[in-house]
Coordinates of C-alpha atoms in Angstrom, one line a residue:
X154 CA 97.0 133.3 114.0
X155 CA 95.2 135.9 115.9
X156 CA 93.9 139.3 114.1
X157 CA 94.8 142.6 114.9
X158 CA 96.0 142.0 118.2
X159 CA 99.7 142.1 119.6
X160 CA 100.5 138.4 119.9
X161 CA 102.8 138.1 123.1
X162 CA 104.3 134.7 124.7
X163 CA 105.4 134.1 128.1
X164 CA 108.6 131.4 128.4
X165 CA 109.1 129.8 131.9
X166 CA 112.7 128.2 131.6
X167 CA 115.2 127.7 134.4
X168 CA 117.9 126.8 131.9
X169 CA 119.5 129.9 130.3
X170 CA 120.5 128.4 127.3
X171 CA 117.4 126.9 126.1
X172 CA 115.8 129.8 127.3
X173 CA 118.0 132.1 125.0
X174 CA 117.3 129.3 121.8
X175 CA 113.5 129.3 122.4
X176 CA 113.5 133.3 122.8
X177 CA 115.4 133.9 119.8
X178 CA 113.2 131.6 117.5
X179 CA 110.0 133.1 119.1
X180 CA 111.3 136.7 118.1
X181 CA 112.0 135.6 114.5
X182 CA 108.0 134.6 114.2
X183 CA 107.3 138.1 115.3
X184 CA 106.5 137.8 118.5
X185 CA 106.9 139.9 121.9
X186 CA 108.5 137.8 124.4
X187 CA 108.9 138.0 127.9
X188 CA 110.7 135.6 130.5
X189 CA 110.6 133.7 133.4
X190 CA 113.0 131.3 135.5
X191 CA 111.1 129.9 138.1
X192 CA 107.2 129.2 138.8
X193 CA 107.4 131.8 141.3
X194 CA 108.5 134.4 138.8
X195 CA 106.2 133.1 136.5
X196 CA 103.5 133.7 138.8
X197 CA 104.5 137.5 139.2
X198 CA 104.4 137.7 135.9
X199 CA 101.2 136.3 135.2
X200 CA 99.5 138.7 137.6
X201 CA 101.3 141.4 135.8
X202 CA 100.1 140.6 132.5
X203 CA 98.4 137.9 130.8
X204 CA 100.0 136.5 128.0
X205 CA 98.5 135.5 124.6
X206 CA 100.2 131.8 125.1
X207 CA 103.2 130.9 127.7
X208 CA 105.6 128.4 126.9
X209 CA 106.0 126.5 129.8
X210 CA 108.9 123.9 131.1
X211 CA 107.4 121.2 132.9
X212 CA 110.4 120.6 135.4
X213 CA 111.6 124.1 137.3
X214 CA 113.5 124.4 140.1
X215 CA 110.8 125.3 142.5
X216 CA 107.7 123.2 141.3
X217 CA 106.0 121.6 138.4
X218 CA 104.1 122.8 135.6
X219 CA 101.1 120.8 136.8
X220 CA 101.9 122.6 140.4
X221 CA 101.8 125.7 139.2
X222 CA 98.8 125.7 137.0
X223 CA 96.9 124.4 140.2
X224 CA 98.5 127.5 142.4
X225 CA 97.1 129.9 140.0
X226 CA 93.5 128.2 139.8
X227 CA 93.7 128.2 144.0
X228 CA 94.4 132.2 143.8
X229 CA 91.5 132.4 141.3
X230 CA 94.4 134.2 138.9
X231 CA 93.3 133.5 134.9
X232 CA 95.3 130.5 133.2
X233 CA 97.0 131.3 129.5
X234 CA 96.7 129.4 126.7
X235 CA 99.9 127.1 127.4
X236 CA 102.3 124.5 125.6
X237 CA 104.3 122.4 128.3
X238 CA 107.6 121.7 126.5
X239 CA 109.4 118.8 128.6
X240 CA 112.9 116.9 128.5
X241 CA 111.4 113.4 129.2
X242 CA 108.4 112.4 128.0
X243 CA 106.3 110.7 130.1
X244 CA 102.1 110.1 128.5
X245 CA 100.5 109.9 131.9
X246 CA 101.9 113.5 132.6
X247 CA 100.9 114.4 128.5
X248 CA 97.3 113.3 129.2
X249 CA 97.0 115.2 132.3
X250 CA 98.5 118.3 131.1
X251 CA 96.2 118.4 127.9
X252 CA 92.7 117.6 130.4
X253 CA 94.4 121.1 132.2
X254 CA 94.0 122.9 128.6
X255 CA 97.5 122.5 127.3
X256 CA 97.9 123.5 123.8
X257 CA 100.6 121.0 123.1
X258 CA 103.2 118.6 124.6
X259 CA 106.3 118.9 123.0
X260 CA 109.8 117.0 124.3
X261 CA 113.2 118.9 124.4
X262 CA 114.9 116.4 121.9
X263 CA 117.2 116.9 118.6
X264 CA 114.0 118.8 116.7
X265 CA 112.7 120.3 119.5
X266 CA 113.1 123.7 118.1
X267 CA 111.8 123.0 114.7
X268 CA 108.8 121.4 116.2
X269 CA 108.1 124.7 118.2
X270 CA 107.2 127.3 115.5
X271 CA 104.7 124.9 114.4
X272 CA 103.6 123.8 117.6
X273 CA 103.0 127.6 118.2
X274 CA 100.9 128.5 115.0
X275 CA 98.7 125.8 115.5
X276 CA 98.6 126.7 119.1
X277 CA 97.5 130.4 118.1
X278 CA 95.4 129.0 115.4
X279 CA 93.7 126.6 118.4
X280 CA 92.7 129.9 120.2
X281 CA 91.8 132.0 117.7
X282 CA 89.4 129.1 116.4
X283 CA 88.4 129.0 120.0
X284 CA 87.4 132.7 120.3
X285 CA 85.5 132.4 116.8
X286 CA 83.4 129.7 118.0
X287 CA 82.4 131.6 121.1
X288 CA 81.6 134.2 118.8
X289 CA 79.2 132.1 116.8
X290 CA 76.2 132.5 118.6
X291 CA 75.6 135.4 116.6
X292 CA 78.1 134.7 113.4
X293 CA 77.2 131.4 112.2
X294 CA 78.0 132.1 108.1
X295 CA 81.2 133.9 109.4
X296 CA 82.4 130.8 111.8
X297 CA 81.0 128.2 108.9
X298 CA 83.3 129.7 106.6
X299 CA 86.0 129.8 109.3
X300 CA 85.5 125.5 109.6
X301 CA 85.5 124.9 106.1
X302 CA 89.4 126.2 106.2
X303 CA 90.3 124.8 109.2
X304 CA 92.9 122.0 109.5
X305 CA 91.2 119.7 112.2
X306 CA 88.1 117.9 112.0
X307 CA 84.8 119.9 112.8
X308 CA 81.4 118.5 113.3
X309 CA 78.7 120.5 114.3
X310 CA 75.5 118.8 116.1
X311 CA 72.5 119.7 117.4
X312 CA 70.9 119.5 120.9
X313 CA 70.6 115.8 120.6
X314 CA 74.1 115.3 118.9
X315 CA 72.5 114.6 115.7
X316 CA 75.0 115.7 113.6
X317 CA 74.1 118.7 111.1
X318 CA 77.5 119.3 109.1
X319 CA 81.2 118.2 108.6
X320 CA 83.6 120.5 107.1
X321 CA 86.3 118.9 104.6
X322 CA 89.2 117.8 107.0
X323 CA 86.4 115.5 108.9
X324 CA 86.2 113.8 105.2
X325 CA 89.7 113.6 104.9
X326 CA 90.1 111.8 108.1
X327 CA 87.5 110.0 108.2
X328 CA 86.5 109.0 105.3
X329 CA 82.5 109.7 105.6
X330 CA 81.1 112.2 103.9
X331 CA 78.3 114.5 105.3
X332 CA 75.4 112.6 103.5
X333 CA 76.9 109.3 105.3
X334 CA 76.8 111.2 108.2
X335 CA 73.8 113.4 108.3
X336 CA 71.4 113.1 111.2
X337 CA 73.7 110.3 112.9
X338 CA 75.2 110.6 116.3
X339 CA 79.2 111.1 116.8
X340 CA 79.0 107.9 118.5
X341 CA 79.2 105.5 115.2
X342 CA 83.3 107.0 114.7
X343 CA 83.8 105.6 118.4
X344 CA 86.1 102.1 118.2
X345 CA 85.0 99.5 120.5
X346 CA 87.8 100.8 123.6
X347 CA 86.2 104.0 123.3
X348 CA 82.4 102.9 123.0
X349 CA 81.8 101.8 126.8
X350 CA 78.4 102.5 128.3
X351 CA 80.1 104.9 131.4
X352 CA 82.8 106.6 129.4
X353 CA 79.9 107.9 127.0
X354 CA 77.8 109.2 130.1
X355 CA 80.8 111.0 131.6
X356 CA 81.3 113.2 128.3
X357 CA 77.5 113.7 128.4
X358 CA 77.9 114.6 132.6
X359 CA 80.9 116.9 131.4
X360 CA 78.8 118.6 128.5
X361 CA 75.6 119.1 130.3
X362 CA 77.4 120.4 133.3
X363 CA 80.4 122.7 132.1
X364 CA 79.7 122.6 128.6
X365 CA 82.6 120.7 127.1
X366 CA 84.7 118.2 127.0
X367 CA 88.3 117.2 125.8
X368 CA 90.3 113.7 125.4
X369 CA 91.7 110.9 123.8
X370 CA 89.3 108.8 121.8
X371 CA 90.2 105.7 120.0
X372 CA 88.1 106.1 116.6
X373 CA 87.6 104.1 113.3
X374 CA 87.6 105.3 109.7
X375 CA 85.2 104.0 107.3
X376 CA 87.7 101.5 105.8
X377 CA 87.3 100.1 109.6
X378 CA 91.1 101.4 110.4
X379 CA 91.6 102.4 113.8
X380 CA 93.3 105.6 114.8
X381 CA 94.1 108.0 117.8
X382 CA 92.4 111.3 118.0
X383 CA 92.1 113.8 120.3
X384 CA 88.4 115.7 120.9
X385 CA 87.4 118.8 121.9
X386 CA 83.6 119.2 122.4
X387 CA 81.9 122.4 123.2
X388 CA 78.7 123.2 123.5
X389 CA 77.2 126.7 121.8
X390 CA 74.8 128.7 123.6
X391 CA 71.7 129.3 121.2
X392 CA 69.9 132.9 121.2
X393 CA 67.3 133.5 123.2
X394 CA 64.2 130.7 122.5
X395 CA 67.2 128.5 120.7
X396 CA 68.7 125.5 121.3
X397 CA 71.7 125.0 122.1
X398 CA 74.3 123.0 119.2
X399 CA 77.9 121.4 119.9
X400 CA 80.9 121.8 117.6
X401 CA 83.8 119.0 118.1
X402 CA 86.8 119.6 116.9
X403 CA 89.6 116.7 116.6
X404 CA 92.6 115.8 114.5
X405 CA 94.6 112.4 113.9
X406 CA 97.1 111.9 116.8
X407 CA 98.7 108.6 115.9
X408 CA 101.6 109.5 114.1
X409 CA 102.7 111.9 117.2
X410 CA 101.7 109.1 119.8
X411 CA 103.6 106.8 118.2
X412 CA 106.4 108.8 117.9
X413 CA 106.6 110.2 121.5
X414 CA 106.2 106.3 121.9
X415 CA 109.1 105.6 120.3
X416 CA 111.3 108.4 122.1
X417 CA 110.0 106.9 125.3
X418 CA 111.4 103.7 125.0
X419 CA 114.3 104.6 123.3
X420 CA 115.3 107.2 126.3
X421 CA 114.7 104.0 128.4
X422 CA 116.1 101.1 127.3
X423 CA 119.2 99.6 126.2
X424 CA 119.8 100.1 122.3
X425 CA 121.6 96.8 121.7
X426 CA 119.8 94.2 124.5
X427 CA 116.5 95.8 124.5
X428 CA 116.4 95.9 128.4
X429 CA 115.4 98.7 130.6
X430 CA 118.5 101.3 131.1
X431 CA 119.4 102.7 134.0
X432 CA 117.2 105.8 133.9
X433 CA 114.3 103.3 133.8
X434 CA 115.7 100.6 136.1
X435 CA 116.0 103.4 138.9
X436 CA 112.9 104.5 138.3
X437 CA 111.6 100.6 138.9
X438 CA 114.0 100.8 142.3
X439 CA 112.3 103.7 143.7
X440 CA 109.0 102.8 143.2
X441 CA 109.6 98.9 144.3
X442 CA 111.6 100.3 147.2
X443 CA 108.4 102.5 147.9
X444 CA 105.9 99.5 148.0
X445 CA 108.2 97.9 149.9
X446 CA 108.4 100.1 152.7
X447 CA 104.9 101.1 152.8
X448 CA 104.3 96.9 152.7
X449 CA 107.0 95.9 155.1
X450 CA 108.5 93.5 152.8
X451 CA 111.5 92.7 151.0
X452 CA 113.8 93.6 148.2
X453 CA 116.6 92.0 146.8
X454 CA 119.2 93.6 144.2
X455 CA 121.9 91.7 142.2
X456 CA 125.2 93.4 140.4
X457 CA 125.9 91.3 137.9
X458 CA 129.5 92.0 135.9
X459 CA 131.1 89.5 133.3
X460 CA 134.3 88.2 134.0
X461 CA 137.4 88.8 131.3
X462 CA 134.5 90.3 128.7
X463 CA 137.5 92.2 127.5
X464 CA 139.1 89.7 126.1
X465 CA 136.1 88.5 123.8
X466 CA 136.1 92.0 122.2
X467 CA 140.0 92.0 122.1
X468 CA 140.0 87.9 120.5
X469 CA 136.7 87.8 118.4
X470 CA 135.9 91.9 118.1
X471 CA 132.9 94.0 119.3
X472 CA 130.4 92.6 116.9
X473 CA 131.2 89.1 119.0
X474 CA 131.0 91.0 122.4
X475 CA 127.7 92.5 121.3
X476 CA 126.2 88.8 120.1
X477 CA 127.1 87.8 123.6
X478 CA 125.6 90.3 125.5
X479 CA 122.2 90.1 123.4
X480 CA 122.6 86.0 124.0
X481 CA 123.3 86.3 127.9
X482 CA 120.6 89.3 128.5
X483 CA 117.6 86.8 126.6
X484 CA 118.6 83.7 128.6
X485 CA 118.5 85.9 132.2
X486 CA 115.6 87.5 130.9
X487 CA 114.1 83.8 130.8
X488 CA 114.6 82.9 134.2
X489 CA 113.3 85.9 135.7
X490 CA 109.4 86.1 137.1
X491 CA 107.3 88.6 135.1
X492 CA 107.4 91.3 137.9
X493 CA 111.2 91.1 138.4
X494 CA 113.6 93.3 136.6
X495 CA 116.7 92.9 134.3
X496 CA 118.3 95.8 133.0
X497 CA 121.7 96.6 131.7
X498 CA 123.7 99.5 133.0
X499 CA 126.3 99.9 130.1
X500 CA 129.3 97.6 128.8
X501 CA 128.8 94.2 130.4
X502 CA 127.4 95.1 133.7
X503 CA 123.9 94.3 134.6
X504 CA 121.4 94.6 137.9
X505 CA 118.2 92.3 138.6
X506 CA 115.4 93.6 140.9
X507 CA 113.8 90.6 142.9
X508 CA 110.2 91.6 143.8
X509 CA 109.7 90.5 147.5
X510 CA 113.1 88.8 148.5
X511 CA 113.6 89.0 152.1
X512 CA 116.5 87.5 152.6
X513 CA 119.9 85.8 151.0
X514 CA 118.3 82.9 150.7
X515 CA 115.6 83.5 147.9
X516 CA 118.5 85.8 146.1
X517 CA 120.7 82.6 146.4
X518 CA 117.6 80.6 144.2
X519 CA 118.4 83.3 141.7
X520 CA 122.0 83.5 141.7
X521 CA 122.3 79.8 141.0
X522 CA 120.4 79.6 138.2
X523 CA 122.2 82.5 136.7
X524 CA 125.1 81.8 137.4
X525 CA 124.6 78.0 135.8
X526 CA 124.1 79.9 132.6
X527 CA 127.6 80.3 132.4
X528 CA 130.2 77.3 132.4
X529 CA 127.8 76.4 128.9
X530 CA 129.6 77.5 125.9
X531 CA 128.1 80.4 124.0
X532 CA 127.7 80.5 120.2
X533 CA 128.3 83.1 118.3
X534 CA 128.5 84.2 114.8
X535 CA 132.0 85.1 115.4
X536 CA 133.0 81.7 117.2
X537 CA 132.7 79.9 120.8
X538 CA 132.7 81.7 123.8
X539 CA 133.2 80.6 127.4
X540 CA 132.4 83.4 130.0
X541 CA 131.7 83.7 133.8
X542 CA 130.1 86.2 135.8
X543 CA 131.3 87.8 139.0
X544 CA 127.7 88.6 141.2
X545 CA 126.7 90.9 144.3
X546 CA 124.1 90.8 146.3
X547 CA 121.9 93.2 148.4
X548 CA 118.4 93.0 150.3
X549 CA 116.1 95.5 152.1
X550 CA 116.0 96.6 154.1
X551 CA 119.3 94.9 155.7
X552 CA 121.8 96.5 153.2
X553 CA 120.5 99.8 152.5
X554 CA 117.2 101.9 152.8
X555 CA 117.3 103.5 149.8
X556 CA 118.3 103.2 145.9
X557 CA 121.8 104.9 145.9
X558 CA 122.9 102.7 149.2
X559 CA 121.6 99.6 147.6
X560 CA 123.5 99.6 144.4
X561 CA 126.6 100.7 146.3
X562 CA 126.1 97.5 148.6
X563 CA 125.3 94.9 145.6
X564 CA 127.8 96.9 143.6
X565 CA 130.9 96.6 146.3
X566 CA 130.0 92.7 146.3
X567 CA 130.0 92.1 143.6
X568 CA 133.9 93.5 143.4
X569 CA 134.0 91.7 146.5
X570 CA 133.5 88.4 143.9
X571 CA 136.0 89.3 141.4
X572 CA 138.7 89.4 144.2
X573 CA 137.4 86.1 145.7
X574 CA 138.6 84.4 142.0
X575 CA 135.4 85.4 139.8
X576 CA 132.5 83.0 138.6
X577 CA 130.6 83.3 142.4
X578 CA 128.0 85.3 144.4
X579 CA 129.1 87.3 147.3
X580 CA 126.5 88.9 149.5
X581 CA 127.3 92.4 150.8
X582 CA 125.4 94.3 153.7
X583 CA 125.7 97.8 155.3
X584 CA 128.7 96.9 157.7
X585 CA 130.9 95.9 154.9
X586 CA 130.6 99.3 153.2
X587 CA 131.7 100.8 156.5
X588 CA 134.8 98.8 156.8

């Protein structure tokens, strides 16, 4: 925490009611809190009044968080200490955010506000251990004393990154102790991925010209086990005549990588097949639609629905229904090129994305060999099962120019199938929606 100082936090959130949660647990640590809806207001605010740390929500209505750190930077306005808090998590955006100085990435999921009290200490404790090791120039037994205590990993080096001393959480992590280490260079806890010739001179180019640097390193532990960490190099001015020495500080990221991992591919794909979802199939749509426009080329999209699934779950029950669905989605998957894309919408509907398909013909290629999956009895645990599939077709940019028109087109064929007797392929462009 930081000492004799009134401790107050900024929270930029457009929603009310996870405005009014994240307020109300702030207060309870003691804290002054102020608010703010938009990045606009946020911005007011900020040139009011700098807060000791903002709490900021990645998505508001007017602009990014990422937007409106860079309009503050352009009007030369100082940047808090900030945690981005976020309802998707998404690790390119993580990794940018934290090279911008972000405390902390935290998603708005179930534990969201039990994570954030913590989140927020060690935040606070992050720039109060900041402001002590700007003050070490002239206090090193004070900010010595300080390491020994702290929670990360701290090793201090000198002008040519020999290393001088390791407090006791560098031990912990590590495994070296500070004999092992004495007089080495950081390098030798780099793993392989992290020891490449030009990634090692850009931290150098980043320490020699602005004095530190920050980012993901894959390191080893003295057993030879690889972990994630995240580093924090700064270089300390000496006193006149002095050299100047570097202090890194970095802690053991893997368990919350792999977590936020997890989370990721949980909010997009489907729990029982394993496929994308359809938050991350129309994700795949927009940006395959993108290339294809920018490229001129095509785009095909298939709606695939099973015909009388209803009655499996009604004549062998759900768990049989599920078996099937599992079954079918791994022998699609199989026929499918690497860069095309099968994912399952919910119940037993499902779409393919066909990189560069121009026209009917090269969906037809794909249609047949789908739908010759299907006259084959499936086995199940539960018993035999015989099922068709009903299939619409759509291509850019003849059916549609976007992702909503698309699906609407494949997905109006493919009803268009069902009421031509089921178990075929019916091809659907823009004039048939208008009819």
């Amino acid at each position: 925490m930081i000492p004799d100082q009134v401790i107050s936090l900024l929270v930029v959130e457009d929603d009310p009611g996870v405005a009014l949660l994240e307020v109300d647990v702030l207060e309870e640590m003691g804290f002054t809190v102020s608010r703010a809806a938009t990045g606009r207001e946020a911005l007011a605010a900020l040139t009011r009044e700098l807060p000791t740390l903002m709490l900021l929500d990645y998505s508001l209505p007017d602009m990014t968080a990422i937007e409106l750190l860079d309009l503050l930077r352009e009007q030369g306005l100082a940047v808090p200490a900030f945690i981005v808090a976020t309802g998707a998590g998404d690790e390119h955006v993580a990794v940018d955010l934290m090279q911008r100085g972000a405390q902390n990435y935290l998603v708005k999921d179930h534990d969201f506000l039990d994570v954030l009290p913590p989140a927020v200490e060690r935040a606070l404790r992050d720039i109060a251990m900041a402001r002590r090791l700007a003050d070490a120039e002239k206090k090193l037994r004070l900010a010595a004393r300080v390491l020994e205590g702290a929670a990360e990993a701290v090793i201090l080096t000198d002008v040519r990154h020999s290393i001088m001393d390791v407090n006791p959480a560098f031990v912990q992590i590590t495994g070296f102790t500070l004999d092992e280490m004495r007089g080495k260079h950081p390098q030798i806890l780099l793993a392989r991925e992290s020891a490449e010739p030009l990634f090692l001179a850009s931290v150098i180019d980043a320490l020699e010209n602005a004095g530190r640097w920050q980012g993901e390193i894959i390191a080893r532990r003295k057993s030879g086990e690889i972990f994630t960490a995240w580093f924090n190099v700064s270089r300390i001015e000496g006193d006149a005549g002095e050299d100047s020495a570097f202090v890194t500080l970095f802690s053991d990221i893997s368990t919350v990588k792999a977590s936020a991992e997890h989370l990721d591919y949980l909010a997009h794909h489907d729990p029982l097949t394993g496929l994308p979802n359809r938050l991350l199939f129309n994700a795949r749509l927009a940006h395959s639609l993108g290339r294809a426009q920018r490229n001129r080329q095509g785009l095909g999209l298939l709606f695939l629905d099973l015909d009388h699934f209803k009655e499996v779950n009604d004549r062998l029950g759900h768990a049989a229904g599920d078996d099937l669905l599992c079954l079918l989605a791994r022998r699609m998957e199989s026929l499918l090129r690497e860069e095309d894309t099968l994912a399952r919408l919910g119940g037993d509907e499902f779409v393919v994305l066909i990189e560069d398909a121009s026209d009917e013909r090269e969906l037809r290629r794909v249609v047949d060999q789908l739908l010759a999956l299907f006259p084959h009895p499936v086995n199940t645990p539960q018993g035999v099962v015989n099922v068709s599939a009903s299939i619409g077709g759509a291509v850019f940019p003849e059916s549609g120019t976007t992702p909503e028109s698309l699906l609407a087109c494949a997905d109006a064929a493919m009803y268009a199938a069902k009421d031509a007797g089921r178990n075929t392929f019916v091809m659907c462009d823009s004039g048939s929606l208008q009819r």
